[in-house]
PDB file of C-alpha atoms in Angstrom:
ATOM      1  CA  GLY Z 153      -0.097   0.271   0.206  1.00  0.00           C
ATOM      2  CA  VAL Z 154       0.933   3.710   0.430  1.00  0.00           C
ATOM      3  CA  ILE Z 155       1.115   6.699   2.419  1.00  0.00           C
ATOM      4  CA  GLU Z 156      -0.118   9.962   2.315  1.00  0.00           C
ATOM      5  CA  THR Z 157       1.914  13.034   3.288  1.00  0.00           C
ATOM      6  CA  ALA Z 158       2.584  16.980   2.746  1.00  0.00           C
ATOM      7  CA  TYR Z 159       5.264  19.195   2.241  1.00  0.00           C
ATOM      8  CA  TYR Z 160       5.632  22.031   5.003  1.00  0.00           C
ATOM      9  CA  PRO Z 161       8.128  25.016   4.598  1.00  0.00           C
ATOM     10  CA  THR Z 162      10.172  25.900   7.947  1.00  0.00           C
ATOM     11  CA  GLU Z 163       8.370  29.436   7.733  1.00  0.00           C
ATOM     12  CA  SER Z 164       5.242  31.179   6.175  1.00  0.00           C
ATOM     13  CA  THR Z 165       3.497  29.495   3.623  1.00  0.00           C
ATOM     14  CA  PHE Z 166       4.642  28.018   0.279  1.00  0.00           C
ATOM     15  CA  ASN Z 167       1.690  30.499  -1.571  1.00  0.00           C
ATOM     16  CA  ASP Z 168       3.822  33.724   0.391  1.00  0.00           C
ATOM     17  CA  ILE Z 169       6.987  32.173  -0.646  1.00  0.00           C
ATOM     18  CA  PHE Z 170       6.255  30.898  -4.209  1.00  0.00           C
ATOM     19  CA  PRO Z 171       3.258  33.157  -5.874  1.00  0.00           C
ATOM     20  CA  PRO Z 172       2.422  32.558  -9.469  1.00  0.00           C
ATOM     21  CA  SER Z 173       3.567  36.018 -10.272  1.00  0.00           C
ATOM     22  CA  LEU Z 174       7.117  35.005  -9.523  1.00  0.00           C
ATOM     23  CA  SER Z 175       7.019  31.981 -11.920  1.00  0.00           C
ATOM     24  CA  ASN Z 176      10.242  30.497 -12.649  1.00  0.00           C
ATOM     25  CA  GLU Z 177       9.216  28.559 -15.916  1.00  0.00           C
ATOM     26  CA  LYS Z 178      10.698  30.482 -18.246  1.00  0.00           C
ATOM     27  CA  GLU Z 179      14.135  29.785 -16.725  1.00  0.00           C
ATOM     28  CA  ALA Z 180      13.513  25.682 -15.979  1.00  0.00           C
ATOM     29  CA  THR Z 181      12.561  25.495 -19.932  1.00  0.00           C
ATOM     30  CA  ALA Z 182      15.626  26.782 -20.549  1.00  0.00           C
ATOM     31  CA  ILE Z 183      17.856  24.652 -18.295  1.00  0.00           C
ATOM     32  CA  SER Z 184      15.352  21.352 -19.742  1.00  0.00           C
ATOM     33  CA  ARG Z 185      16.473  22.124 -23.248  1.00  0.00           C
ATOM     34  CA  LYS Z 186      20.193  22.505 -22.138  1.00  0.00           C
ATOM     35  CA  VAL Z 187      19.487  18.828 -20.859  1.00  0.00           C
ATOM     36  CA  PHE Z 188      17.746  17.114 -23.745  1.00  0.00           C
ATOM     37  CA  LYS Z 189      20.417  18.710 -26.539  1.00  0.00           C
ATOM     38  CA  ARG Z 190      22.868  17.380 -23.783  1.00  0.00           C
ATOM     39  CA  LEU Z 191      21.586  13.966 -23.474  1.00  0.00           C
ATOM     40  CA  LYS Z 192      20.503  13.483 -27.321  1.00  0.00           C
ATOM     41  CA  ALA Z 193      24.315  14.540 -28.139  1.00  0.00           C
ATOM     42  CA  SER Z 194      26.118  12.061 -25.747  1.00  0.00           C
ATOM     43  CA  GLY Z 195      23.552   9.231 -27.222  1.00  0.00           C
ATOM     44  CA  GLN Z 196      21.903   8.655 -23.873  1.00  0.00           C
ATOM     45  CA  LEU Z 197      18.444  10.119 -25.014  1.00  0.00           C
ATOM     46  CA  LYS Z 198      16.633   7.029 -25.447  1.00  0.00           C
ATOM     47  CA  ALA Z 199      17.862   5.371 -22.029  1.00  0.00           C
ATOM     48  CA  PHE Z 200      16.109   8.810 -20.154  1.00  0.00           C
ATOM     49  CA  GLN Z 201      13.287   9.083 -22.032  1.00  0.00           C
ATOM     50  CA  GLU Z 202      12.888   5.142 -21.468  1.00  0.00           C
ATOM     51  CA  ALA Z 203      12.853   5.667 -17.545  1.00  0.00           C
ATOM     52  CA  PHE Z 204      10.841   8.680 -17.735  1.00  0.00           C
ATOM     53  CA  GLN Z 205       7.750   6.515 -19.378  1.00  0.00           C
ATOM     54  CA  LYS Z 206       8.583   4.227 -16.522  1.00  0.00           C
ATOM     55  CA  TYR Z 207       8.111   6.322 -13.945  1.00  0.00           C
ATOM     56  CA  LEU Z 208       5.244   7.908 -15.556  1.00  0.00           C
ATOM     57  CA  ASP Z 209       3.661   4.412 -16.000  1.00  0.00           C
ATOM     58  CA  LEU Z 210       4.397   3.608 -12.638  1.00  0.00           C
ATOM     59  CA  GLY Z 211       2.577   6.800 -11.342  1.00  0.00           C
ATOM     60  CA  TYR Z 212       5.723   8.198  -9.650  1.00  0.00           C
ATOM     61  CA  MET Z 213       5.681  10.980 -11.986  1.00  0.00           C
ATOM     62  CA  ARG Z 214       2.515  12.315 -13.749  1.00  0.00           C
ATOM     63  CA  ILE Z 215       1.779  14.903 -16.666  1.00  0.00           C
ATOM     64  CA  LEU Z 216      -0.226  18.335 -15.730  1.00  0.00           C
ATOM     65  CA  SER Z 217      -2.775  19.421 -17.851  1.00  0.00           C
ATOM     66  CA  LYS Z 218      -2.681  23.121 -18.911  1.00  0.00           C
ATOM     67  CA  LYS Z 219      -6.289  23.713 -17.490  1.00  0.00           C
ATOM     68  CA  GLU Z 220      -5.117  22.350 -14.210  1.00  0.00           C
ATOM     69  CA  MET Z 221      -2.373  24.395 -13.990  1.00  0.00           C
ATOM     70  CA  GLU Z 222      -4.506  27.402 -14.768  1.00  0.00           C
ATOM     71  CA  GLU Z 223      -7.338  26.410 -12.259  1.00  0.00           C
ATOM     72  CA  TRP Z 224      -4.628  26.233  -9.422  1.00  0.00           C
ATOM     73  CA  GLU Z 225      -2.575  29.510 -10.215  1.00  0.00           C
ATOM     74  CA  LYS Z 226      -6.164  31.548 -10.657  1.00  0.00           C
ATOM     75  CA  LYS Z 227      -6.514  30.903  -6.829  1.00  0.00           C
ATOM     76  CA  ASN Z 228      -2.771  32.429  -6.796  1.00  0.00           C
ATOM     77  CA  LEU Z 229      -1.834  28.859  -5.154  1.00  0.00           C
ATOM     78  CA  CYS Z 230       2.307  28.401  -5.148  1.00  0.00           C
ATOM     79  CA  ILE Z 231       4.230  27.288  -8.137  1.00  0.00           C
ATOM     80  CA  ASN Z 232       7.752  26.166  -8.129  1.00  0.00           C
ATOM     81  CA  TYR Z 233       9.481  24.693 -11.361  1.00  0.00           C
ATOM     82  CA  CYS Z 234      12.413  22.199 -10.918  1.00  0.00           C
ATOM     83  CA  SER Z 235      14.750  20.893 -13.261  1.00  0.00           C
ATOM     84  CA  ILE Z 236      15.502  17.263 -14.004  1.00  0.00           C
ATOM     85  CA  HIS Z 237      18.439  15.291 -15.691  1.00  0.00           C
ATOM     86  CA  GLY Z 238      19.600  11.971 -15.512  1.00  0.00           C
ATOM     87  CA  VAL Z 239      22.054   9.413 -14.113  1.00  0.00           C
ATOM     88  CA  PRO Z 240      23.382   6.523 -15.639  1.00  0.00           C
ATOM     89  CA  LYS Z 241      23.097   3.139 -14.005  1.00  0.00           C
ATOM     90  CA  ASP Z 242      25.613   0.384 -14.356  1.00  0.00           C
ATOM     91  CA  VAL Z 243      23.766  -2.609 -15.045  1.00  0.00           C
ATOM     92  CA  SER Z 244      24.699  -5.494 -17.479  1.00  0.00           C
ATOM     93  CA  ASP Z 245      21.446  -6.379 -17.970  1.00  0.00           C
ATOM     94  CA  PRO Z 246      19.832  -4.367 -21.026  1.00  0.00           C
ATOM     95  CA  THR Z 247      16.260  -5.371 -19.911  1.00  0.00           C
ATOM     96  CA  LYS Z 248      16.856  -3.133 -17.027  1.00  0.00           C
ATOM     97  CA  GLN Z 249      16.687   0.620 -16.668  1.00  0.00           C
ATOM     98  CA  ALA Z 250      20.033   1.832 -17.691  1.00  0.00           C
ATOM     99  CA  MET Z 251      19.141   5.375 -16.565  1.00  0.00           C
ATOM    100  CA  ARG Z 252      17.822   7.211 -12.982  1.00  0.00           C
ATOM    101  CA  VAL Z 253      16.028  10.428 -13.520  1.00  0.00           C
ATOM    102  CA  VAL Z 254      17.094  12.727 -10.669  1.00  0.00           C
ATOM    103  CA  LEU Z 255      14.547  16.049  -9.728  1.00  0.00           C
ATOM    104  CA  ASN Z 256      16.523  18.997  -8.848  1.00  0.00           C
ATOM    105  CA  SER Z 257      14.569  20.493  -6.084  1.00  0.00           C
ATOM    106  CA  SER Z 258      17.191  22.818  -5.078  1.00  0.00           C
ATOM    107  CA  LEU Z 259      17.275  24.933  -8.280  1.00  0.00           C
ATOM    108  CA  ARG Z 260      17.557  28.682  -7.152  1.00  0.00           C
ATOM    109  CA  ARG Z 261      14.957  31.392  -8.471  1.00  0.00           C
ATOM    110  CA  LYS Z 262      13.316  34.568  -7.198  1.00  0.00           C
ATOM    111  CA  CYS Z 263      10.627  34.079  -4.312  1.00  0.00           C
ATOM    112  CA  LEU Z 264       9.780  36.196  -1.216  1.00  0.00           C
ATOM    113  CA  LEU Z 265      10.969  35.640   2.029  1.00  0.00           C
ATOM    114  CA  ARG Z 266       9.978  37.765   5.036  1.00  0.00           C
ATOM    115  CA  GLY Z 267       7.803  39.785   2.526  1.00  0.00           C
ATOM    116  CA  LYS Z 268      11.546  40.546   1.114  1.00  0.00           C
ATOM    117  CA  LEU Z 269      11.790  39.662  -2.860  1.00  0.00           C
ATOM    118  CA  THR Z 270      15.638  37.312  -2.643  1.00  0.00           C
ATOM    119  CA  THR Z 271      16.623  34.100  -4.281  1.00  0.00           C
ATOM    120  CA  SER Z 272      16.215  30.658  -2.842  1.00  0.00           C
ATOM    121  CA  SER Z 273      14.907  26.964  -3.311  1.00  0.00           C
ATOM    122  CA  LEU Z 274      12.443  24.905  -2.382  1.00  0.00           C
ATOM    123  CA  ASN Z 275      14.748  22.879  -0.908  1.00  0.00           C
ATOM    124  CA  ALA Z 276      16.125  25.867   0.659  1.00  0.00           C
ATOM    125  CA  VAL Z 277      12.980  26.459   2.778  1.00  0.00           C
ATOM    126  CA  LEU Z 278      12.201  22.627   3.493  1.00  0.00           C
ATOM    127  CA  PRO Z 279      12.501  21.609   6.898  1.00  0.00           C
ATOM    128  CA  VAL Z 280      15.530  18.907   7.585  1.00  0.00           C
ATOM    129  CA  GLY Z 281      13.468  17.252  10.013  1.00  0.00           C
ATOM    130  CA  LYS Z 282      14.540  14.745  12.915  1.00  0.00           C
ATOM    131  CA  SER Z 283      15.921  11.699  11.092  1.00  0.00           C
ATOM    132  CA  ASP Z 284      16.714   9.223  13.582  1.00  0.00           C
ATOM    133  CA  ILE Z 285      18.739   6.581  11.150  1.00  0.00           C
ATOM    134  CA  THR Z 286      19.580   3.667  13.076  1.00  0.00           C
ATOM    135  CA  SER Z 287      23.568   3.447  13.164  1.00  0.00           C
ATOM    136  CA  LEU Z 288      25.251   1.528  10.442  1.00  0.00           C
ATOM    137  CA  VAL Z 289      27.764   0.048  13.007  1.00  0.00           C
ATOM    138  CA  ASP Z 290      25.001  -0.721  15.110  1.00  0.00           C
ATOM    139  CA  ILE Z 291      23.246  -2.821  12.629  1.00  0.00           C
ATOM    140  CA  LEU Z 292      26.607  -4.282  11.563  1.00  0.00           C
ATOM    141  CA  LEU Z 293      27.742  -5.301  15.311  1.00  0.00           C
ATOM    142  CA  GLN Z 294      24.384  -7.390  15.262  1.00  0.00           C
ATOM    143  CA  TRP Z 295      24.658  -9.042  12.350  1.00  0.00           C
ATOM    144  CA  SER Z 296      27.854 -10.029  12.781  1.00  0.00           C
ATOM    145  CA  THR Z 297      26.394 -12.159  16.093  1.00  0.00           C
ATOM    146  CA  LYS Z 298      24.763 -14.866  14.661  1.00  0.00           C
ATOM    147  CA  GLU Z 299      24.952 -17.565  12.090  1.00  0.00           C
ATOM    148  CA  TYR Z 300      22.429 -17.116   9.676  1.00  0.00           C
ATOM    149  CA  SER Z 301      21.224 -13.718   8.054  1.00  0.00           C
ATOM    150  CA  LEU Z 302      18.843 -11.840   6.337  1.00  0.00           C
ATOM    151  CA  ILE Z 303      19.550  -9.602   3.860  1.00  0.00           C
ATOM    152  CA  TYR Z 304      16.888  -6.842   2.168  1.00  0.00           C
ATOM    153  CA  ASP Z 305      15.542  -3.580   1.175  1.00  0.00           C
ATOM    154  CA  LEU Z 306      12.300  -1.557   0.728  1.00  0.00           C
ATOM    155  CA  VAL Z 307      11.502  -1.398  -2.636  1.00  0.00           C
ATOM    156  CA  LYS Z 308      10.733   2.123  -3.951  1.00  0.00           C
ATOM    157  CA  ALA Z 309      10.500   3.110  -0.105  1.00  0.00           C
ATOM    158  CA  TYR Z 310      10.307   6.401  -1.343  1.00  0.00           C
ATOM    159  CA  ASN Z 311       7.880   6.325  -4.153  1.00  0.00           C
ATOM    160  CA  ASN Z 312       5.271   4.572  -1.712  1.00  0.00           C
ATOM    161  CA  ILE Z 313       5.174   7.575   0.157  1.00  0.00           C
ATOM    162  CA  ILE Z 314       2.515  10.000  -1.872  1.00  0.00           C
ATOM    163  CA  ALA Z 315       0.909  13.281  -1.727  1.00  0.00           C
ATOM    164  CA  GLY Z 316      -2.919  13.673  -0.126  1.00  0.00           C
ATOM    165  CA  GLY Z 317      -5.128  14.745  -1.988  1.00  0.00           C
ATOM    166  CA  ASP Z 318      -6.221  17.524  -0.225  1.00  0.00           C
ATOM    167  CA  GLU Z 319      -4.961  21.259  -1.427  1.00  0.00           C
ATOM    168  CA  GLU Z 320      -2.439  21.573   1.296  1.00  0.00           C
ATOM    169  CA  SER Z 321      -0.559  18.072   0.240  1.00  0.00           C
ATOM    170  CA  GLN Z 322      -1.151  18.854  -3.539  1.00  0.00           C
ATOM    171  CA  LYS Z 323       1.237  22.154  -3.224  1.00  0.00           C
ATOM    172  CA  MET Z 324       3.867  19.043  -3.417  1.00  0.00           C
ATOM    173  CA  LEU Z 325       2.610  18.667  -6.797  1.00  0.00           C
ATOM    174  CA  HIS Z 326       2.664  21.908  -7.902  1.00  0.00           C
ATOM    175  CA  LEU Z 327       6.077  23.006  -5.794  1.00  0.00           C
ATOM    176  CA  ARG Z 328       7.897  20.089  -8.165  1.00  0.00           C
ATOM    177  CA  ARG Z 329       6.995  21.267 -11.862  1.00  0.00           C
ATOM    178  CA  PHE Z 330       9.249  20.207 -14.370  1.00  0.00           C
ATOM    179  CA  ILE Z 331       9.534  20.923 -18.235  1.00  0.00           C
ATOM    180  CA  TRP Z 332      10.374  17.936 -20.331  1.00  0.00           C
ATOM    181  CA  TYR Z 333       9.294  16.532 -23.779  1.00  0.00           C
ATOM    182  CA  GLN Z 334       7.618  13.474 -25.305  1.00  0.00           C
ATOM    183  CA  GLY Z 335       6.823  12.417 -28.505  1.00  0.00           C
ATOM    184  CA  GLU Z 336       8.587  10.301 -31.575  1.00  0.00           C
ATOM    185  CA  GLU Z 337      11.940  10.773 -31.804  1.00  0.00           C
ATOM    186  CA  GLY Z 338      12.960  14.614 -33.468  1.00  0.00           C
ATOM    187  CA  ASN Z 339       8.746  15.442 -33.275  1.00  0.00           C
ATOM    188  CA  GLU Z 340       8.868  15.908 -29.057  1.00  0.00           C
ATOM    189  CA  ARG Z 341       6.402  18.303 -27.406  1.00  0.00           C
ATOM    190  CA  GLU Z 342       6.914  20.193 -24.636  1.00  0.00           C
ATOM    191  CA  ILE Z 343       5.007  19.198 -21.708  1.00  0.00           C
ATOM    192  CA  THR Z 344       4.960  20.096 -17.913  1.00  0.00           C
ATOM    193  CA  ALA Z 345       4.896  17.307 -15.170  1.00  0.00           C
ATOM    194  CA  THR Z 346       5.506  16.505 -11.626  1.00  0.00           C
ATOM    195  CA  CYS Z 347       6.443  14.381  -9.011  1.00  0.00           C
ATOM    196  CA  THR Z 348       3.293  12.652  -7.291  1.00  0.00           C
ATOM    197  CA  THR Z 349       5.908  10.779  -4.673  1.00  0.00           C
ATOM    198  CA  VAL Z 350       8.265  11.390  -2.150  1.00  0.00           C
ATOM    199  CA  TRP Z 351      11.514  12.170  -4.013  1.00  0.00           C
ATOM    200  CA  TYR Z 352      15.038  11.095  -2.520  1.00  0.00           C
ATOM    201  CA  GLY Z 353      16.581  14.571  -3.290  1.00  0.00           C
ATOM    202  CA  ASP Z 354      13.792  16.796  -1.653  1.00  0.00           C
ATOM    203  CA  LEU Z 355      15.400  17.718   1.790  1.00  0.00           C
ATOM    204  CA  CYS Z 356      12.768  16.444   3.578  1.00  0.00           C
ATOM    205  CA  ALA Z 357      12.526  13.256   2.197  1.00  0.00           C
ATOM    206  CA  SER Z 358      14.623  10.793   4.619  1.00  0.00           C
ATOM    207  CA  SER Z 359      13.266  12.639   7.843  1.00  0.00           C
ATOM    208  CA  ILE Z 360       9.280  11.658   6.428  1.00  0.00           C
ATOM    209  CA  LEU Z 361      10.801   7.983   5.010  1.00  0.00           C
ATOM    210  CA  GLU Z 362      11.794   7.649   8.990  1.00  0.00           C
ATOM    211  CA  GLU Z 363       8.499   8.628  10.187  1.00  0.00           C
ATOM    212  CA  VAL Z 364       6.907   6.018   7.924  1.00  0.00           C
ATOM    213  CA  LYS Z 365       9.352   3.494   9.174  1.00  0.00           C
ATOM    214  CA  THR Z 366       8.486   3.937  12.842  1.00  0.00           C
ATOM    215  CA  LYS Z 367       4.883   4.450  11.838  1.00  0.00           C
ATOM    216  CA  VAL Z 368       4.818   0.908  10.316  1.00  0.00           C
ATOM    217  CA  SER Z 369       6.780   0.040  13.360  1.00  0.00           C
ATOM    218  CA  GLU Z 370       3.950   0.748  15.903  1.00  0.00           C
ATOM    219  CA  ASP Z 371       1.141  -0.764  13.419  1.00  0.00           C
ATOM    220  CA  LEU Z 372       3.064  -4.509  13.457  1.00  0.00           C
ATOM    221  CA  GLU Z 373       3.637  -3.961  17.094  1.00  0.00           C
ATOM    222  CA  GLN Z 374      -0.122  -3.191  17.645  1.00  0.00           C
ATOM    223  CA  ARG Z 375      -1.083  -6.240  15.385  1.00  0.00           C
ATOM    224  CA  GLY Z 376       1.358  -8.677  18.162  1.00  0.00           C
ATOM    225  CA  LYS Z 377       3.965  -8.509  14.896  1.00  0.00           C
ATOM    226  CA  ILE Z 378       6.393  -8.141  17.487  1.00  0.00           C
ATOM    227  CA  GLU Z 379       9.458  -9.294  15.463  1.00  0.00           C
ATOM    228  CA  ALA Z 380       8.888  -7.567  12.601  1.00  0.00           C
ATOM    229  CA  SER Z 381       8.324  -4.689  14.026  1.00  0.00           C
ATOM    230  CA  LYS Z 382      11.638  -4.561  15.623  1.00  0.00           C
ATOM    231  CA  THR Z 383      13.081  -5.323  11.922  1.00  0.00           C
ATOM    232  CA  THR Z 384      11.285  -2.212  10.492  1.00  0.00           C
ATOM    233  CA  LEU Z 385      12.949  -0.031  12.714  1.00  0.00           C
ATOM    234  CA  ASN Z 386      16.570  -2.095  12.592  1.00  0.00           C
ATOM    235  CA  LEU Z 387      16.568  -0.454   8.574  1.00  0.00           C
ATOM    236  CA  TYR Z 388      19.451   1.698   6.931  1.00  0.00           C
ATOM    237  CA  ILE Z 389      17.660   4.142   5.340  1.00  0.00           C
ATOM    238  CA  ASP Z 390      15.957   1.573   3.209  1.00  0.00           C
ATOM    239  CA  ASP Z 391      18.398  -1.580   3.613  1.00  0.00           C
ATOM    240  CA  THR Z 392      18.868  -4.049   6.310  1.00  0.00           C
ATOM    241  CA  ALA Z 393      21.005  -6.742   7.208  1.00  0.00           C
ATOM    242  CA  LYS Z 394      19.565  -9.068  10.497  1.00  0.00           C
ATOM    243  CA  SER Z 395      21.039 -11.754  11.839  1.00  0.00           C
ATOM    244  CA  PHE Z 396      19.406 -15.243  13.429  1.00  0.00           C
ATOM    245  CA  ASP Z 397      20.474 -17.965  15.467  1.00  0.00           C
ATOM    246  CA  THR Z 398      18.250 -20.540  13.468  1.00  0.00           C
ATOM    247  CA  LYS Z 399      16.919 -20.314  10.159  1.00  0.00           C
ATOM    248  CA  LYS Z 400      13.488 -21.309  11.084  1.00  0.00           C
ATOM    249  CA  GLU Z 401      13.390 -17.781  12.755  1.00  0.00           C
TER     250      GLU Z 401
END
């Protein structure tokens, strides 16, 4: 299943910080054009487009319609454009995804802070939060003390935490708009898309994941699944290595 969340700024409100009147769409569009041309020149565009389409198909990203954006901005609600780029993945299997799409939430742009016009970014106004990540040393020490071990990770941990359906939560989408291109090669059209889930590059992402893990652990404990609860808390971000005395455990 998925868990819903929302983003909140460290001060003021997102509507005050990133009003539509200060939109950075043009600047973000210029960056996207450069990234697109660079990917094309390096021969990496196909891999990037396949990764982007996969994220759309999985629902981690979605295209925003012109009508939807106009209705949002008519309410004078916050908007912010990020940029995206690709990071090649070292894969030997040709069927595996060869590119990872990275969202840059640290793209600097004009905004209003404490009523004054300045330059900042979405990440700069997001709280870091309290990230109680389990010590990697503690996990490794526990793992090395018993004969049998279990190593696993939480599949798509961040992508299973989505923006809620209410207006406040939907700001997550409009604060992470980005410009990209879709269509047949050589005839791509410009689109505006967004991330629908918590994204690793967002400053508050790790703290949100830790809170989710704590909540899942508490739910498991209430259901009497004590060992499963402990295992959930024994994760290092989304990975764990846990050991046992017997295979049966």
